[in-house]
PDB file of C-alpha atoms and ligand atoms in Angstrom:
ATOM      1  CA  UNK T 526      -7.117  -7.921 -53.242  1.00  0.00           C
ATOM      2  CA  UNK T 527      -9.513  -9.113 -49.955  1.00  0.00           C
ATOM      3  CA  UNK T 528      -8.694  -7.264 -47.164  1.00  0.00           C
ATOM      4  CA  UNK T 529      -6.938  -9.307 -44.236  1.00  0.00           C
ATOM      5  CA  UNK T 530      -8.387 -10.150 -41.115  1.00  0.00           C
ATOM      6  CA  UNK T 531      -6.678  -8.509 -38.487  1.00  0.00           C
ATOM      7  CA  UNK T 532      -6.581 -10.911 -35.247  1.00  0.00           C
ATOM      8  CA  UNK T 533      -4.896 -10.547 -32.141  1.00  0.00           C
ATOM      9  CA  UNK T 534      -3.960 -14.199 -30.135  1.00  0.00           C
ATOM     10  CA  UNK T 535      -2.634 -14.029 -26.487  1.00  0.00           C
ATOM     11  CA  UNK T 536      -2.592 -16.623 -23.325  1.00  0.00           C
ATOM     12  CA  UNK T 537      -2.486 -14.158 -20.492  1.00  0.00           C
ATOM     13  CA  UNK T 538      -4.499 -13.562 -16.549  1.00  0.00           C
ATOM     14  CA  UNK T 539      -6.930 -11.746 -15.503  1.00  0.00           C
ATOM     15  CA  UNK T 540      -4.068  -9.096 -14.422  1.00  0.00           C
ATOM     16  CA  UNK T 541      -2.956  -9.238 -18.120  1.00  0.00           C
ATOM     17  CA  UNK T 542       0.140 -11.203 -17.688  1.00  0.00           C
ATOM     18  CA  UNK T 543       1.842 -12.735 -20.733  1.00  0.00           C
ATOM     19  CA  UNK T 544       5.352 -13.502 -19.875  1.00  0.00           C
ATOM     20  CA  UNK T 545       7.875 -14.090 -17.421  1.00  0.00           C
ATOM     21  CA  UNK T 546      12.095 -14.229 -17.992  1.00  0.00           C
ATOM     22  CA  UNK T 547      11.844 -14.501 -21.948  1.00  0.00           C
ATOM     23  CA  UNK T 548       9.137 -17.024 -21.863  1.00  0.00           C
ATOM     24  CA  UNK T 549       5.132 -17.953 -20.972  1.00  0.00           C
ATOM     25  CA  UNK T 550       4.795 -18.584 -17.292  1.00  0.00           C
ATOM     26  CA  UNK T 551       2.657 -21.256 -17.327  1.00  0.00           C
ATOM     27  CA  UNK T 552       2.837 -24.751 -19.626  1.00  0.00           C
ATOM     28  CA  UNK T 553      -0.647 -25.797 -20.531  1.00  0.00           C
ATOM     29  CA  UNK T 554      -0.394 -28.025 -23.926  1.00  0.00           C
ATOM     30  CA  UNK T 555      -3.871 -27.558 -24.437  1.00  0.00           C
ATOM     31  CA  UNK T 556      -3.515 -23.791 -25.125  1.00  0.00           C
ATOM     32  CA  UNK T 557      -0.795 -24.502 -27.359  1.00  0.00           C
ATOM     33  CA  UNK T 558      -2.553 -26.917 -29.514  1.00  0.00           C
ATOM     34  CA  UNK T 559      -4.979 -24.043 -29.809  1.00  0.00           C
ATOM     35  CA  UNK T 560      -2.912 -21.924 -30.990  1.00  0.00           C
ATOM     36  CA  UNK T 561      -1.852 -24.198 -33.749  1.00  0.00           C
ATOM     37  CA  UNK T 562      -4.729 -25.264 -34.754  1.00  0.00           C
ATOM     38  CA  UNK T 563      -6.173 -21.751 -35.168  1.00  0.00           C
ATOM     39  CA  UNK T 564      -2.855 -19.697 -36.808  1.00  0.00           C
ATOM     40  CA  UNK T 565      -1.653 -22.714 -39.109  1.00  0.00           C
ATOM     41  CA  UNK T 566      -2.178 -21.835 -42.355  1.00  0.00           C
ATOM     42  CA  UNK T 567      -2.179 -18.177 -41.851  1.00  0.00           C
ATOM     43  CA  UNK T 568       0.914 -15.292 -41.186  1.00  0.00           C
ATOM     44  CA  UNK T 569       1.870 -14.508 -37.807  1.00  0.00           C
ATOM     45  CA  UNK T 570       3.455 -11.305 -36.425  1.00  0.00           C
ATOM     46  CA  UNK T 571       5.767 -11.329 -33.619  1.00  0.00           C
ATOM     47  CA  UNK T 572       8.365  -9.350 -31.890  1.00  0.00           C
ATOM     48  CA  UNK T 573      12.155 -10.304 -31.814  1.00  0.00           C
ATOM     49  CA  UNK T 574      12.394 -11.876 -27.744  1.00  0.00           C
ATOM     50  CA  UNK T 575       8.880 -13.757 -29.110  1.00  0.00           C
ATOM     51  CA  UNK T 576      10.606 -15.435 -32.022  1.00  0.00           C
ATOM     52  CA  UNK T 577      13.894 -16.174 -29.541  1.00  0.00           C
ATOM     53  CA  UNK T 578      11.396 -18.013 -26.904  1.00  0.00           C
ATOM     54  CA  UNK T 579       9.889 -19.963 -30.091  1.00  0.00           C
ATOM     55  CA  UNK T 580      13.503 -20.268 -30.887  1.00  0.00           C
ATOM     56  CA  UNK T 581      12.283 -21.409 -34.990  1.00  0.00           C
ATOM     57  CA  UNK T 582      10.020 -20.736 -37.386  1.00  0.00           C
ATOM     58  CA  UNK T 583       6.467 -22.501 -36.430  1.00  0.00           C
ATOM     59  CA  UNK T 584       5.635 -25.209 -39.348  1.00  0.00           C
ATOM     60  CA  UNK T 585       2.729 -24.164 -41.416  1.00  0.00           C
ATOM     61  CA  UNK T 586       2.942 -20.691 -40.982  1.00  0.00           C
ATOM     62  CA  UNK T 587       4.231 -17.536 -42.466  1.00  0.00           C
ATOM     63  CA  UNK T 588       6.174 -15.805 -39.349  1.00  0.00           C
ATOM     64  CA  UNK T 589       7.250 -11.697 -39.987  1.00  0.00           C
ATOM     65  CA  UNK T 590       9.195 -10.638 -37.083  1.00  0.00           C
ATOM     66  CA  UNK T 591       9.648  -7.049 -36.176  1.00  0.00           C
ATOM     67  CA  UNK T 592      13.154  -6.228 -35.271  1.00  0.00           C
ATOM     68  CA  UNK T 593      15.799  -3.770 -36.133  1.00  0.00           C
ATOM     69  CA  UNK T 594      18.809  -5.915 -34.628  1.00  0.00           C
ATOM     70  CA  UNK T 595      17.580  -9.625 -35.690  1.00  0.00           C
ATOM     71  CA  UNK T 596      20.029 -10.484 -38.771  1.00  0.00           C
ATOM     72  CA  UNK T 597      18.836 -12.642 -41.802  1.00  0.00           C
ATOM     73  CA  UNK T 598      17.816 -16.041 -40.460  1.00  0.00           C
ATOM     74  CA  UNK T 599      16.219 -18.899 -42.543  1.00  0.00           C
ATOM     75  CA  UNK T 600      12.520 -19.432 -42.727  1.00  0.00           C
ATOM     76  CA  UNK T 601      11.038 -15.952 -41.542  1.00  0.00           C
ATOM     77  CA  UNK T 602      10.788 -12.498 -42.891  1.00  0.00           C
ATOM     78  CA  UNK T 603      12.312  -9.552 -40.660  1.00  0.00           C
ATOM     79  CA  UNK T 604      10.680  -6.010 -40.833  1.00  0.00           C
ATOM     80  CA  UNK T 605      11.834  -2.976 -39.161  1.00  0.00           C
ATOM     81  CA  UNK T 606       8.414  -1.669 -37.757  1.00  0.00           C
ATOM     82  CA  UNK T 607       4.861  -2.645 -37.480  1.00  0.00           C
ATOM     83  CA  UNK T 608       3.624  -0.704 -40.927  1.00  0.00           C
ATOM     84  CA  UNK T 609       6.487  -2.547 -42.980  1.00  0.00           C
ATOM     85  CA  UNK T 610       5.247  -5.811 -40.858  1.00  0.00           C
ATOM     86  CA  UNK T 611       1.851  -5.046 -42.401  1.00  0.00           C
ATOM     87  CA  UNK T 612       2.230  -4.325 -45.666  1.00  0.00           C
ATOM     88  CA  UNK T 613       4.137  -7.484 -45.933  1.00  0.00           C
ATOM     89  CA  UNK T 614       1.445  -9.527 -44.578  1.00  0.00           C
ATOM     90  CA  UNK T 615      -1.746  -8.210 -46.339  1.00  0.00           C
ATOM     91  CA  UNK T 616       0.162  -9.224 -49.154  1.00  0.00           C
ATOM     92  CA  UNK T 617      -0.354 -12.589 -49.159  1.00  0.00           C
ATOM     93  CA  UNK T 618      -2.351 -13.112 -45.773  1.00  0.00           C
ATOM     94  CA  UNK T 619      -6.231 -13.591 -45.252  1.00  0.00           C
ATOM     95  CA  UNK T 620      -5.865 -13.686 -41.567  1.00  0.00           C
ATOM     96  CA  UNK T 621      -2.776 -11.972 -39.777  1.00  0.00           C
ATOM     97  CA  UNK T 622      -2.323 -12.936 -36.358  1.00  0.00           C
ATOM     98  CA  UNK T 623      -0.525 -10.160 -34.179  1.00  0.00           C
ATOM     99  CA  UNK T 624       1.400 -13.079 -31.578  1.00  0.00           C
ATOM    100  CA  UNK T 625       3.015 -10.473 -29.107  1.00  0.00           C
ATOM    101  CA  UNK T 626       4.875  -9.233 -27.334  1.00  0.00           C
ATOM    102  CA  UNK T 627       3.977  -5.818 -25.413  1.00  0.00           C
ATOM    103  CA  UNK T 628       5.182  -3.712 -28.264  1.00  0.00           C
ATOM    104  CA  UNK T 629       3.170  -6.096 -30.985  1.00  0.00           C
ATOM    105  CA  UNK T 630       0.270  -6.198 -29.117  1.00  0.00           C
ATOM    106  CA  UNK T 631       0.062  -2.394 -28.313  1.00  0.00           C
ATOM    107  CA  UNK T 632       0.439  -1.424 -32.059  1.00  0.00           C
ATOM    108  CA  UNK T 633      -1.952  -3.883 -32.897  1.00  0.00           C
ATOM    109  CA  UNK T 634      -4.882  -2.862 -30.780  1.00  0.00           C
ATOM    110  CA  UNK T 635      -6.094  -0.288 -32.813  1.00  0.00           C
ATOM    111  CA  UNK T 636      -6.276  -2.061 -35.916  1.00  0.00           C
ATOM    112  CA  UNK T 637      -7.004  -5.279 -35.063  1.00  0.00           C
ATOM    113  CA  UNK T 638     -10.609  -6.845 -35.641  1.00  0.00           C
ATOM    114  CA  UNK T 639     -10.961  -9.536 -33.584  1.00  0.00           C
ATOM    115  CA  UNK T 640      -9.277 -11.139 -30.591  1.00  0.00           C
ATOM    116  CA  UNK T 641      -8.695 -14.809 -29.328  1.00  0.00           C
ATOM    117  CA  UNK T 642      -7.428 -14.200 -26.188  1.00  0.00           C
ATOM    118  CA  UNK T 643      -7.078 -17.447 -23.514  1.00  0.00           C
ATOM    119  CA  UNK T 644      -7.491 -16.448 -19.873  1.00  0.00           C
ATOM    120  CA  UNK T 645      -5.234 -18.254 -18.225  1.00  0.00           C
ATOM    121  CA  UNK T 646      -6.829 -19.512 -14.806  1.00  0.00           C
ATOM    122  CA  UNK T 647      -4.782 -18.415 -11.551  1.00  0.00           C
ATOM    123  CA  UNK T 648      -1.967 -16.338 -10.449  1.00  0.00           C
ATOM    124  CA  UNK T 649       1.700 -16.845 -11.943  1.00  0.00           C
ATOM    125  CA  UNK T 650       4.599 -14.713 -11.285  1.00  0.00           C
ATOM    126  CA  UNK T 651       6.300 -12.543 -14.119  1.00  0.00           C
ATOM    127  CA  UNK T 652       7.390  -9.409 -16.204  1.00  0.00           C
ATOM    128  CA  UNK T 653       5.473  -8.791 -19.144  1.00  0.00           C
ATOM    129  CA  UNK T 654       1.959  -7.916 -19.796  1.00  0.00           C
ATOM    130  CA  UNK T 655      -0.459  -7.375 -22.513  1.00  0.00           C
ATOM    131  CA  UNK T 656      -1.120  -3.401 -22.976  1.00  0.00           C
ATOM    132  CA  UNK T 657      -4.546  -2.427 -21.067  1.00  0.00           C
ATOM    133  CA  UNK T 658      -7.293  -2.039 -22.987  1.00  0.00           C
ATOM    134  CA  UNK T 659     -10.840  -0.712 -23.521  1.00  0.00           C
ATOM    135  CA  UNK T 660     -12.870  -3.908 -22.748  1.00  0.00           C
ATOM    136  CA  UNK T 661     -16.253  -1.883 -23.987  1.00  0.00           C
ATOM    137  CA  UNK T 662     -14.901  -1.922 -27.112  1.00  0.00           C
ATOM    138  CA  UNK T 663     -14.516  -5.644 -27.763  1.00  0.00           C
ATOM    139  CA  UNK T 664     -18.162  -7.945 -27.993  1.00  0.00           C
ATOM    140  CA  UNK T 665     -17.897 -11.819 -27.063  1.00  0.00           C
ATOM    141  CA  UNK T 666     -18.358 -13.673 -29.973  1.00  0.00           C
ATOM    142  CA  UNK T 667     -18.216 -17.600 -28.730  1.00  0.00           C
ATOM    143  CA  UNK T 668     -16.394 -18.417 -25.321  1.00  0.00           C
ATOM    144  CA  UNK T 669     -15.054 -21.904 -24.314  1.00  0.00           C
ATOM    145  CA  UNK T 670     -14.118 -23.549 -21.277  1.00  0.00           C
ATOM    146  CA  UNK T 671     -10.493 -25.499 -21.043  1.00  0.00           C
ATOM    147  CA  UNK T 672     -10.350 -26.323 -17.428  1.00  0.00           C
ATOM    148  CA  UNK T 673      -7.144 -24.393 -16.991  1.00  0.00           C
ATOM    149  CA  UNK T 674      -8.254 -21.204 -19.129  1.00  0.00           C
ATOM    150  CA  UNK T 675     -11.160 -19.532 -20.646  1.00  0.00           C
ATOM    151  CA  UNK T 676     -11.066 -19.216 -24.596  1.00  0.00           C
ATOM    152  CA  UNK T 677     -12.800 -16.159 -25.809  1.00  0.00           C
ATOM    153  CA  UNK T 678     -13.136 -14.507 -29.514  1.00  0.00           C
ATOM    154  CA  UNK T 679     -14.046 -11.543 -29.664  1.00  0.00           C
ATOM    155  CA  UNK T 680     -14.755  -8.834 -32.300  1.00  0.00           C
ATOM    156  CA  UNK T 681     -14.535  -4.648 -32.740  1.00  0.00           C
ATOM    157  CA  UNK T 682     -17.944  -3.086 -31.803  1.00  0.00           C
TER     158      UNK T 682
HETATM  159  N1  NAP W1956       1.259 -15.350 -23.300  1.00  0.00           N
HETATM  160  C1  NAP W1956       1.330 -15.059 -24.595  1.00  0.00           C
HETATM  161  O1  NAP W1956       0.362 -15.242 -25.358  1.00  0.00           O
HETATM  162  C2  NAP W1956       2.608 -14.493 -25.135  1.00  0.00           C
HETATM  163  C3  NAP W1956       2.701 -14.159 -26.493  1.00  0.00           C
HETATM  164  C4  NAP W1956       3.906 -13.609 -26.952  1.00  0.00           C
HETATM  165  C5  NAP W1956       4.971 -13.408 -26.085  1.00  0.00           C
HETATM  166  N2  NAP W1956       4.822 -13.768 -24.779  1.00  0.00           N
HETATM  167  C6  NAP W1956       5.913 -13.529 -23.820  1.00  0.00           C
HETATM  168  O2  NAP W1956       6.237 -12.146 -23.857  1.00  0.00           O
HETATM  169  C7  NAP W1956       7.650 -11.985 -23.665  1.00  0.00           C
HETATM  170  C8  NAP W1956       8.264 -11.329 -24.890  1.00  0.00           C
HETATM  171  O3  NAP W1956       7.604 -10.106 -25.145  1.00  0.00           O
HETATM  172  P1  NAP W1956       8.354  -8.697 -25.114  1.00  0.00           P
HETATM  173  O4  NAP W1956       7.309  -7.668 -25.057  1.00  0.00           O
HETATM  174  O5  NAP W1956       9.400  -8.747 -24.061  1.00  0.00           O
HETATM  175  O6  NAP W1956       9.159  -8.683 -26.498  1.00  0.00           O
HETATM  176  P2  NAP W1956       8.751  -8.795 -28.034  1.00  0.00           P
HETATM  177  O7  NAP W1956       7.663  -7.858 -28.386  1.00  0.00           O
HETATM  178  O8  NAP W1956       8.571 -10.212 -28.434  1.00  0.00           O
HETATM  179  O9  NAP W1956      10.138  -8.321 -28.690  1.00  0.00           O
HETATM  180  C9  NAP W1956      10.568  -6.998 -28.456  1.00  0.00           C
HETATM  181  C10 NAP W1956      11.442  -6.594 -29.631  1.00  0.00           C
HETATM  182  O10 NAP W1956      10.740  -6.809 -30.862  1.00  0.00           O
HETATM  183  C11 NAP W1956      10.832  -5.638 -31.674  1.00  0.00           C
HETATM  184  N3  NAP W1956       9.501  -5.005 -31.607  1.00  0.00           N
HETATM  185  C12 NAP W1956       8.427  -5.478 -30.945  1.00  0.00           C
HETATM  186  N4  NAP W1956       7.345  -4.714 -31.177  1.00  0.00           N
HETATM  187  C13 NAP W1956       7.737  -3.740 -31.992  1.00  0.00           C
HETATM  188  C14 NAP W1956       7.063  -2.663 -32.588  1.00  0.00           C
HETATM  189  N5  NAP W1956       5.747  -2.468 -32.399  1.00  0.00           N
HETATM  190  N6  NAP W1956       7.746  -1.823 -33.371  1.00  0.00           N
HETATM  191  C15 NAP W1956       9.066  -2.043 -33.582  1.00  0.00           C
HETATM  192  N7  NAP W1956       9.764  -3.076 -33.048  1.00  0.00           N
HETATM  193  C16 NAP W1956       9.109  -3.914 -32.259  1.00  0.00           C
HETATM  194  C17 NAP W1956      11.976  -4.857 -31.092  1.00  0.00           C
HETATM  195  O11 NAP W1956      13.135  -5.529 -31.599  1.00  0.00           O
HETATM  196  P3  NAP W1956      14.543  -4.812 -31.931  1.00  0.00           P
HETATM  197  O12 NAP W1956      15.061  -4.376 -30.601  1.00  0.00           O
HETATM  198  O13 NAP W1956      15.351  -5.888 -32.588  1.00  0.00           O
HETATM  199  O14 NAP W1956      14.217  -3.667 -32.867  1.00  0.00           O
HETATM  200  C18 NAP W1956      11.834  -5.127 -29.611  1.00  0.00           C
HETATM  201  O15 NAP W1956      13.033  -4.937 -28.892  1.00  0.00           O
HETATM  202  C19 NAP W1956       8.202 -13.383 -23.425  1.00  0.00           C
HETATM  203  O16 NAP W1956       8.160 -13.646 -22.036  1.00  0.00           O
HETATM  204  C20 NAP W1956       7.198 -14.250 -24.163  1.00  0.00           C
HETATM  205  O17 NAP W1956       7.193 -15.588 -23.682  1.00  0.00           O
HETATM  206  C21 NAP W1956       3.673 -14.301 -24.301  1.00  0.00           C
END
C-alpha cells in the first residue's frame, strides 16, 4: 500500500482565527472554490461542530468525522478518535486532508506533511482558532495571491 499524504487545509488570520458561533467568519467564495477544487477526489477529516456547519456530506469526497456523540448518518463514516480516523483513511486515501476544527487540527500537526493554509486578509471577530504552531518547521512551497487572502502550501522541513 502507498503511504497517504498527510495535508492539513485551513482559511484562518494572521491571529490564527478559524471560526466564529459554529461557523467561518468571513464569506469569500473564492476560498471555497479552493477548497473544492483541491480536496475533491480525496478523504477529508473533520470534527463533529465542522460537519454540523457543512451541515452534509461534501460531493466528491470521502468525509470521516471524529465524534463520540454523532449517531449513524448517511454518506460519512464516524470514528471515535483521531487514530481510528486514520487508519480508516490510509485505507483507501492518497491524500487525507485534516479540515478542522481546533481538536483536528491540533492532532494533526504532528503528523501532517504539508499544509494549504489561506490567510485570510483583515481582522474578523470570533471564538475558535487554529492551535499555534512552530512556523520554523514548515518551508513555503508555492504562495498565491487572492485579493482577499494569501494561499500558501507548505511542507515539513
Ligand atoms: N476556517 C477554517 O478553515 C475552518 C475549518 C474548520 C472549522 N472551522 C470553524 O471551526 C469551528 C468548529 O471547530 P471546533 O474546534 O469548535 O469543533 P470541531 O473540531 O469541528 O468539533 C469538535 C468535536 O469533534 C470531535 N473531535 C474533534 N477533534 C477531535 C479529536 N482530535 N479527538 C476526538 N474527538 C474530536 C468531538 O466530538 P464529540 O464531542 O462528538 O466526541 C468534539 O466535541 C466552526 O466555527 C467552524 O466554522 C473553520
Amino acid at each position: 500500500m502507498t503511504k497517504s499524504t498527510k495535508i492539513i487545509i485551513v482559511a484562518m488570520t494572521e491571529q490564527l482565527l478559524i471560526g466564529s458561533a459554529g461557523h467561518i467568519p468571513w464569506q469569500i467564495p473564492e476560498e471555497l472554490r479552493l477548497f473544492r477544487e483541491l480536496t475533491s477526489g480525496h478523504t477529508l477529516i473533520m470534527g463533529r461542530h465542522t460537519f454540523a456547519s457543512i451541515g452534509r456530506p461534501l460531493p466528491d469526497r470521502r468525509t470521516i468525522v471524529v465524534s463520540r456523540h454523532l449517531p449513524a448518518t448517511p454518506g460519512i463514516d464516524i470514528c471515535a478518535d483521531m487514530p481510528a480516523a486514520l487508519r480508516l483513511a490510509e485505507s483507501s486515501a492518497d491524500k487525507i486532508f485534516f479540515a478542522g476544527g481546533f481538536g483536528i487540527y491540533r492532532d494533526a500537526l504532528p503528523l501532517a506533511d504539508q499544509m494549504h493554509i489561506s490567510w485570510i486578509k483583515g481582522a474578523y471577530a470570533g471564538d475558535t482558532y487554529f492551535p499555534t504552531f512552530e512556523a520554523a518547521q514548515w518551508q513555503v512551497v508555492s504562495e498565491e495571491g487572492h485579493g482577499l487572502f494569501r494561499h500558501v502550501l507548505y511542507c515539513r522541513r
